CSV table of C-alpha atoms in Angstrom, one decimal:
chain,number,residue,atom,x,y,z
O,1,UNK,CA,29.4,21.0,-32.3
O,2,UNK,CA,28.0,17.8,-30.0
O,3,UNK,CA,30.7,15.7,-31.5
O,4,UNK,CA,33.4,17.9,-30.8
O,5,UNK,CA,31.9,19.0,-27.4
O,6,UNK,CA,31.8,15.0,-26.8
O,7,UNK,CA,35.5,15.2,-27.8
O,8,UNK,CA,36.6,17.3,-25.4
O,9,UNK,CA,34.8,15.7,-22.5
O,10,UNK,CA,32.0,17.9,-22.0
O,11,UNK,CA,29.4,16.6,-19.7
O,12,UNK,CA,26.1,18.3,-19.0
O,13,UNK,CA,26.2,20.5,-16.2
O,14,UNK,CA,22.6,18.7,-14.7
O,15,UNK,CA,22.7,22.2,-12.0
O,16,UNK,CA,22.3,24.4,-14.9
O,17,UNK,CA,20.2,22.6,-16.9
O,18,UNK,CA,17.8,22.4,-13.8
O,19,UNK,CA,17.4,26.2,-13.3
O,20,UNK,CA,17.0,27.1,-16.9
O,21,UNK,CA,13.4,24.4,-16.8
O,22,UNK,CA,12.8,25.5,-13.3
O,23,UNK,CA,12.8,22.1,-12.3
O,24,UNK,CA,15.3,20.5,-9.5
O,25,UNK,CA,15.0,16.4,-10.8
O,26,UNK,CA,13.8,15.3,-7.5
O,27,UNK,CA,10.5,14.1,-6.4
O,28,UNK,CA,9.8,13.3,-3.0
O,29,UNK,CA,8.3,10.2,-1.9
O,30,UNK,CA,6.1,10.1,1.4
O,31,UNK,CA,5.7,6.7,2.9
O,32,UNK,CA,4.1,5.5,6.2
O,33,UNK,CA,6.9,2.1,7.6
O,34,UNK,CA,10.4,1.1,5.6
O,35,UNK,CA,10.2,-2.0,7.7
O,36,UNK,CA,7.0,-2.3,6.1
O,37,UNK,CA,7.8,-5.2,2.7
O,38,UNK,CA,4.9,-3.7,0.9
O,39,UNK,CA,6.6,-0.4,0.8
O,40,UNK,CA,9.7,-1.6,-0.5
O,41,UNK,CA,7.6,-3.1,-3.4
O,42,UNK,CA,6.4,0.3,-4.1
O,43,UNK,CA,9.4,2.5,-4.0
O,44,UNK,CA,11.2,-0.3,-6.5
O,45,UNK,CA,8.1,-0.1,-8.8
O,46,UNK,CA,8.4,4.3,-8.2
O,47,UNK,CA,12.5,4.0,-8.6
O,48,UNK,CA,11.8,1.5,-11.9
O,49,UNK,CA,10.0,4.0,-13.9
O,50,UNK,CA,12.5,7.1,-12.2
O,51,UNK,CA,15.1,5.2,-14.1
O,52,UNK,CA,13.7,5.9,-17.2
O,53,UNK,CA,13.7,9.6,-17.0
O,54,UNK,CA,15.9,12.4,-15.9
O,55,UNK,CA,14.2,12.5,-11.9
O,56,UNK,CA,15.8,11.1,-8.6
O,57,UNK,CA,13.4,10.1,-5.8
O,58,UNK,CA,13.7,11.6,-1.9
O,59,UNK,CA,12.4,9.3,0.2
O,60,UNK,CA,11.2,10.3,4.1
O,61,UNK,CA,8.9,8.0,6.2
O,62,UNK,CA,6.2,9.4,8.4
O,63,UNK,CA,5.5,6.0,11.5
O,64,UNK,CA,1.9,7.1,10.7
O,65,UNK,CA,2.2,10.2,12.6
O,66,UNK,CA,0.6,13.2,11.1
O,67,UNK,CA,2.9,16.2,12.4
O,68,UNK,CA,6.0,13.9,11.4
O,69,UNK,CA,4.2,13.9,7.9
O,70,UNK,CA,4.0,17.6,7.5
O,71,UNK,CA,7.4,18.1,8.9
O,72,UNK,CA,8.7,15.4,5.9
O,73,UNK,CA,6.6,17.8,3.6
O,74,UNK,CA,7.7,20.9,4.7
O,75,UNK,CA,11.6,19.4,4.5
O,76,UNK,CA,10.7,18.3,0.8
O,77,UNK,CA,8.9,21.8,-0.2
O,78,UNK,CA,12.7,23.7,1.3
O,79,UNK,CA,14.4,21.1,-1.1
O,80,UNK,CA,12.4,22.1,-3.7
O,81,UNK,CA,11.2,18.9,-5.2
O,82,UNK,CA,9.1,18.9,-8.5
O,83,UNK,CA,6.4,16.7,-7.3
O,84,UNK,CA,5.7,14.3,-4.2
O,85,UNK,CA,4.2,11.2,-4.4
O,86,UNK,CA,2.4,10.3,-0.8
O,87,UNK,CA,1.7,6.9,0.7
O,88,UNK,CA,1.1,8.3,4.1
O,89,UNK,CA,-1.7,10.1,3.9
O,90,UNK,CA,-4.2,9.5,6.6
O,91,UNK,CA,-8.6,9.8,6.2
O,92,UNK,CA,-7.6,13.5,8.4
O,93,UNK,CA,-5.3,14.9,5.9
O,94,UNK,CA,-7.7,16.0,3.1
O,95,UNK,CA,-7.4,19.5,3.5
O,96,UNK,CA,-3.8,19.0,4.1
O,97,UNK,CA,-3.5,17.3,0.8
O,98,UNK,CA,-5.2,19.9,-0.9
O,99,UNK,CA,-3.5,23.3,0.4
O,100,UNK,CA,-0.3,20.6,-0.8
O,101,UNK,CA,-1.6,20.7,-4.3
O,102,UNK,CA,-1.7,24.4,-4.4
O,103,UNK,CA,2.1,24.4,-4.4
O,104,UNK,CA,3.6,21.2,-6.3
O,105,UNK,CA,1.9,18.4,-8.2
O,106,UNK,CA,0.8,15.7,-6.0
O,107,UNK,CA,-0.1,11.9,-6.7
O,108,UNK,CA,-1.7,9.7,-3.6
O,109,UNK,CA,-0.3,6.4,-4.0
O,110,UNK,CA,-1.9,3.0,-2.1
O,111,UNK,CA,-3.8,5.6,1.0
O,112,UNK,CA,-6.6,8.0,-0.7
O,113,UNK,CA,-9.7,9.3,0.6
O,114,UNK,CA,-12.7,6.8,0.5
O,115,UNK,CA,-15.2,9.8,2.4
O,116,UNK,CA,-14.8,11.3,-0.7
O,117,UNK,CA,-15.5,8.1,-3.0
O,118,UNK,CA,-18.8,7.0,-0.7
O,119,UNK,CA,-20.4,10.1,-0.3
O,120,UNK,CA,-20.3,11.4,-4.3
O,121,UNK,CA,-18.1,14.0,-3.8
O,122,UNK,CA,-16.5,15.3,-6.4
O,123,UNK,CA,-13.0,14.4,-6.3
O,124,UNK,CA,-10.0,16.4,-6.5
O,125,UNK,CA,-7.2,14.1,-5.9
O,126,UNK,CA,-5.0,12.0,-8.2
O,127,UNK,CA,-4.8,8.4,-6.7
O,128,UNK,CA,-3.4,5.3,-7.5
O,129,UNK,CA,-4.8,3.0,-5.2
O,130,UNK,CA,-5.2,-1.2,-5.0
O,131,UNK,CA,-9.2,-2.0,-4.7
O,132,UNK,CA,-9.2,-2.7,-1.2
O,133,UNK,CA,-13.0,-2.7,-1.5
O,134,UNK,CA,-13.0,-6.0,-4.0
O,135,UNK,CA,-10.5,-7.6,-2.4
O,136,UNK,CA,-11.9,-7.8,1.1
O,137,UNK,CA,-14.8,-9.0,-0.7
O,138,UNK,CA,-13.0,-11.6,-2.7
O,139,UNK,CA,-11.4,-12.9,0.5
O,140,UNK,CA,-14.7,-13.0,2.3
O,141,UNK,CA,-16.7,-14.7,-0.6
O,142,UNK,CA,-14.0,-17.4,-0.4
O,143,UNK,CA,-15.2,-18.5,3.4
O,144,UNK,CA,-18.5,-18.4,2.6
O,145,UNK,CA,-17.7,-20.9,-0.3
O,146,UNK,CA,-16.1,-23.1,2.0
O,147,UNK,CA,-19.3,-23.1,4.1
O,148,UNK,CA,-18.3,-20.8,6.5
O,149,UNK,CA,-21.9,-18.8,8.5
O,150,UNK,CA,-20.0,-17.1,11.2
O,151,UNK,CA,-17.4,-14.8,10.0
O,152,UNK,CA,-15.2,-12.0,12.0
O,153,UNK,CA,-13.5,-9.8,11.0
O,154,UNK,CA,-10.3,-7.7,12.5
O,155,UNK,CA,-9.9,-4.6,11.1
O,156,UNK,CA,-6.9,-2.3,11.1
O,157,UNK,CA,-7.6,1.5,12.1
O,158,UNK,CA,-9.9,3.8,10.2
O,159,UNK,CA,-7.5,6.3,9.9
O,160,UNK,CA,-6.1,4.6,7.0
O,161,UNK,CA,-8.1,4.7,3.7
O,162,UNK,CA,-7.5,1.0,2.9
O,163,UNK,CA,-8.7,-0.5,6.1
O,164,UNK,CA,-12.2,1.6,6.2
O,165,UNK,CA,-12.4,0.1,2.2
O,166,UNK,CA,-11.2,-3.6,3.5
O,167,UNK,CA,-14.2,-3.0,6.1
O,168,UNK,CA,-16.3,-1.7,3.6
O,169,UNK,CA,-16.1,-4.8,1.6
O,170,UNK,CA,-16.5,-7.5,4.4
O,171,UNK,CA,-19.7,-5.6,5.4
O,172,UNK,CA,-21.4,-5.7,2.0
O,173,UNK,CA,-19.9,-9.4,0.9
O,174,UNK,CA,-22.1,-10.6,4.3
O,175,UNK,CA,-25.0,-8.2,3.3
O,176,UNK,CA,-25.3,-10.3,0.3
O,177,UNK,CA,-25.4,-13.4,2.2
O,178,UNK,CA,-28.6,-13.5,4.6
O,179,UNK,CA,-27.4,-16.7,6.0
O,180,UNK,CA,-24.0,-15.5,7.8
O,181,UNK,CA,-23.4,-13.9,10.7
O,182,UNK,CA,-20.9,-10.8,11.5
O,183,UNK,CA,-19.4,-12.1,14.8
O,184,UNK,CA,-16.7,-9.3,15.0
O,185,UNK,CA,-16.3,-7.6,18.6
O,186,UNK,CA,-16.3,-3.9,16.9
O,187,UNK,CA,-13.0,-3.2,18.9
O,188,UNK,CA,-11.2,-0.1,17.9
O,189,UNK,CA,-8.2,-0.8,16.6
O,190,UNK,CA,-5.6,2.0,17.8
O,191,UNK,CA,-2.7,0.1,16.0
O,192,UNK,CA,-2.3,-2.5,13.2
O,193,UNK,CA,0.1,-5.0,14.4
O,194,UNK,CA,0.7,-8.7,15.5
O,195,UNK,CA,0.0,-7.6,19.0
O,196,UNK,CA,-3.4,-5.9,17.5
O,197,UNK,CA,-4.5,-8.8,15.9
O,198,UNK,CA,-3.7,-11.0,18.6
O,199,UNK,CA,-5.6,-8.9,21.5
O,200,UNK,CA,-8.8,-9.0,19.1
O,201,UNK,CA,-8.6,-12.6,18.6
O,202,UNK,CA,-8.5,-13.0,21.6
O,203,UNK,CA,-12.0,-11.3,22.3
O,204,UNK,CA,-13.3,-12.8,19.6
O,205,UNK,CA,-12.5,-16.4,21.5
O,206,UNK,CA,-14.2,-15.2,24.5
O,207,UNK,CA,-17.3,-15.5,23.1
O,208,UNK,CA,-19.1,-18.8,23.7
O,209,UNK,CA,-19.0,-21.6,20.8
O,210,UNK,CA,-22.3,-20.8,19.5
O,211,UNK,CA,-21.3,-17.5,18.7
O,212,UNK,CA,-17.3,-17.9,17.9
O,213,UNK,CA,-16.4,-17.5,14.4
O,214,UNK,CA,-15.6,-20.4,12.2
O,215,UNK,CA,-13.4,-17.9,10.5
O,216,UNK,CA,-11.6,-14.7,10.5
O,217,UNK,CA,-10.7,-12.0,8.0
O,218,UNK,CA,-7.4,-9.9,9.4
O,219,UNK,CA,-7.1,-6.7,7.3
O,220,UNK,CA,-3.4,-7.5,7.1
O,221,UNK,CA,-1.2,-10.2,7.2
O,222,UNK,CA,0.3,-9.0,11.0
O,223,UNK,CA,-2.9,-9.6,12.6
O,224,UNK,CA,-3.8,-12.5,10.9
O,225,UNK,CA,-0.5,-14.1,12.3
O,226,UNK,CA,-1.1,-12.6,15.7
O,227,UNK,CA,-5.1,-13.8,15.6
O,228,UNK,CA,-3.5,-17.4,14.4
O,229,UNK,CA,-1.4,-17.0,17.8
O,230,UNK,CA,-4.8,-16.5,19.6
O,231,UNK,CA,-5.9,-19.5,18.3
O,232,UNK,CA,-2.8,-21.9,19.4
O,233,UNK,CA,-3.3,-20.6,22.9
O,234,UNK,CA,-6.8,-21.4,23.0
O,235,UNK,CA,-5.7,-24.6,22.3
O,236,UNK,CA,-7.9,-24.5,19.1
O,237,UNK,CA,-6.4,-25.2,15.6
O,238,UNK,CA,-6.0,-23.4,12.2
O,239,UNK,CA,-7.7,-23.8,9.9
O,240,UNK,CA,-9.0,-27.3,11.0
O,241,UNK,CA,-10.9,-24.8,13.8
O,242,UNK,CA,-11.2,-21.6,12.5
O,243,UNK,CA,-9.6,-20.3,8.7
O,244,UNK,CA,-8.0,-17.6,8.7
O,245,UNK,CA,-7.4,-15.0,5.8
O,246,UNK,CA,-4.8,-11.9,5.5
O,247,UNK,CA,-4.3,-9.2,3.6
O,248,UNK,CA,-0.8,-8.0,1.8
O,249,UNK,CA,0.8,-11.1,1.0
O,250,UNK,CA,3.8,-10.4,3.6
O,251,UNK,CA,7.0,-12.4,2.5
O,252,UNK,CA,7.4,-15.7,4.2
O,253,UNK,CA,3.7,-15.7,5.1
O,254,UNK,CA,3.9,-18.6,2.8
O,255,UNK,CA,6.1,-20.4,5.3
O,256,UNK,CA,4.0,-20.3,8.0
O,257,UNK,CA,2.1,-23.1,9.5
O,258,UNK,CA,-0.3,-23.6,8.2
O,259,UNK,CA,0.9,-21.0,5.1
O,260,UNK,CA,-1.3,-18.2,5.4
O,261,UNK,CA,-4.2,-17.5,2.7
O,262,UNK,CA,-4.1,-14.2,2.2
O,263,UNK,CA,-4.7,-11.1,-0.4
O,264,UNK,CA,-1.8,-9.9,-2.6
O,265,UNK,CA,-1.3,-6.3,-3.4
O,266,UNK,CA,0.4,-5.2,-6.8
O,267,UNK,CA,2.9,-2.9,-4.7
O,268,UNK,CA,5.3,-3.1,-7.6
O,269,UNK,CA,2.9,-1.9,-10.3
O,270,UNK,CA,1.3,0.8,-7.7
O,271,UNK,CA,4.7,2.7,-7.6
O,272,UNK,CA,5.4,2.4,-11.4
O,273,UNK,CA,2.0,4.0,-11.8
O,274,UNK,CA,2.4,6.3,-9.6
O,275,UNK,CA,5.6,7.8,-11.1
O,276,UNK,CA,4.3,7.7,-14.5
O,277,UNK,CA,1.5,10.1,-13.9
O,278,UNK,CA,4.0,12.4,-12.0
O,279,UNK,CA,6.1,12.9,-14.8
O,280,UNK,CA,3.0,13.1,-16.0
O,281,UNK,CA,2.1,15.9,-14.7
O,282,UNK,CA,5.5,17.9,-14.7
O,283,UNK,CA,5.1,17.5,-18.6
O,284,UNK,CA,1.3,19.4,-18.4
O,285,UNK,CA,-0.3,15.8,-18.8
O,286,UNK,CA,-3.5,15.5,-16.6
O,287,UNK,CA,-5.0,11.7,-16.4
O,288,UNK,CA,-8.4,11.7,-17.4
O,289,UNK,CA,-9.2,9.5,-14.8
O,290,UNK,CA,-8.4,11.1,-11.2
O,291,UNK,CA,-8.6,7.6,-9.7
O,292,UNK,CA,-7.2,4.4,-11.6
O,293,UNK,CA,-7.3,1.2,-9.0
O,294,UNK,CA,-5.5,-2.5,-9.6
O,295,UNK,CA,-7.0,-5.4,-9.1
O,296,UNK,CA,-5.5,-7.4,-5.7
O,297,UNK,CA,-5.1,-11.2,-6.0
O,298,UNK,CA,-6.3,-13.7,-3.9
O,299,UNK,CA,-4.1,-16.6,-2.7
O,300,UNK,CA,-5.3,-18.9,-1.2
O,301,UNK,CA,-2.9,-21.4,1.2
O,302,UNK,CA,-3.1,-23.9,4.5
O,303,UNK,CA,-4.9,-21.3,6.7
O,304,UNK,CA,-8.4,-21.9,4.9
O,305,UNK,CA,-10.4,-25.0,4.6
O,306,UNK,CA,-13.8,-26.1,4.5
O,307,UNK,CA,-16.3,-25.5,7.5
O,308,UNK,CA,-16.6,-29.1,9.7
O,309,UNK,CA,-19.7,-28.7,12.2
């Protein structure tokens, strides 16, 4: 019967086959910036692993604003989408998240909720999520090897999950080192931008020399290159001055001068992840594991150098 139905040109009807398995074949995809290089990294490695099965991502991009997200949502739900995966989520959006769960399957990608993780909280969420916490720590214990005692840091806003980790993990990397000195201003950062970085920076040079960092630790790679602005127009130098490290590994932040040392995400592997435990899920497979994190890797360029008194 399949060879002569193949004979005659018959094609699955993928409409029908939907509504007899319930299921439409899309899954939305929630994520914060387009323009953002990191996200593109994760909707290939999301798209990748689509490719192997029968689903078709929806993609819809929030700017970070939380009624835009539940509008996306809402948008997704009335298309009927089998599952979403959500990069977008914000430290507010817990309960959010959870009245979500209630009505398709739901995987947090890259953003989760670190409340949960500190206080012991039993979680409920699915993530896939880089270790923000090590690698902060990782870029930190890098300036103290290169002699580095007064360290700042300029950290993105605490509405997202990965900068309260970043933070979290410059804090205790210094705890563990008597000797060093937090010089950071404890600015609130409202956005996380060149502009952003470059208006802390610029506090952070205000101070007098005894207390100016040697060095600086941007939560992402835009306000490392707007603190390495800060730098030029103080008429200071980087890193022969003050090192700098970022976070992301931005393309072209390796053509910089100096080329930026920075932290690199696995955006690719996130998204592939991501999907995988989706599908996952549509097949009745629960992980075991209701948080799996990837290592980041540290790369270290021109921006960093030893500390000269």
């Amino acid at each position: 019967m399949v060879a002569i139905a193949e004979g005659l040109g018959y094609r699955t009807n993928a409409v029908a086959q939907s509504l007899r398995r319930g299921r439409t074949g899309t899954i939305g995809v929630v994520v914060a910036d387009l323009a953002n290089s990191f996200v593109v990294s994760l909707l290939r490695g999301i798209e990748h692993e689509a490719r192997t099965g029968t689903y078709t991502p929806l993609v819809a991009e929030t700017h970070d604003d939380p009624a835009i997200l539940r509008s996306v949502v809402t948008r997704l739900l009335r298309n009927q989408v089998d599952c979403i995966i959500l990069s977008a989520a914000q430290v507010d959006d817990e309960d959010f998240v959870a009245d979500l769960e209630r009505r398709v399957p739901v995987v947090l990608a890259v953003r989760g909720f670190s409340s949960s993780a500190q206080s012991g909280i039993e979680r409920r969420h699915l993530e896939v999520l880089p270790d923000d916490f090590v690698g902060a720590r990782v870029a930190v214990d890098h300036l103290l090897s290169l002699g580095h005692r007064r360290i700042a840091q300029i950290p993105g806003t605490f509405q997202i999950s990965s900068f309260v980790e970043r933070a979290r993990g410059f804090e205790e990397a210094l705890r563990e080192h008597p000797e060093a000195a937090d010089v950071s201003t404890g600015a609130h950062a409202p956005d996380s931008n060149v502009e952003e970085g470059r208006r802390q920076a610029e506090m952070l040079l205000r101070q007098p020399p005894d207390r100016r960092p040697t060095a600086i630790f941007a939560h992402n790679d835009l306000m490392a290159i707007g603190a390495i602005d800060a730098i030029r127009a103080a008429r200071l130098r980087c890193p022969e001055d003050i090192s700098v490290v970022g976070y992301n590994d931005a393309p072209l932040v390796d053509h910089l001068n100096p080329p930026l040392t920075t932290v690199r995400m696995p955006g690719f592997e996130l998204g592939r992840r991501s999907a995988r435990i989706a599908f996952d899920l549509l097949e009745g497979v629960r992980p075991t594991e209701v948080r799996q994190t990837l290592d980041p890797e540290f790369i270290e360029r021109g921006s960093t150098t030893a500390y000269s008194p």
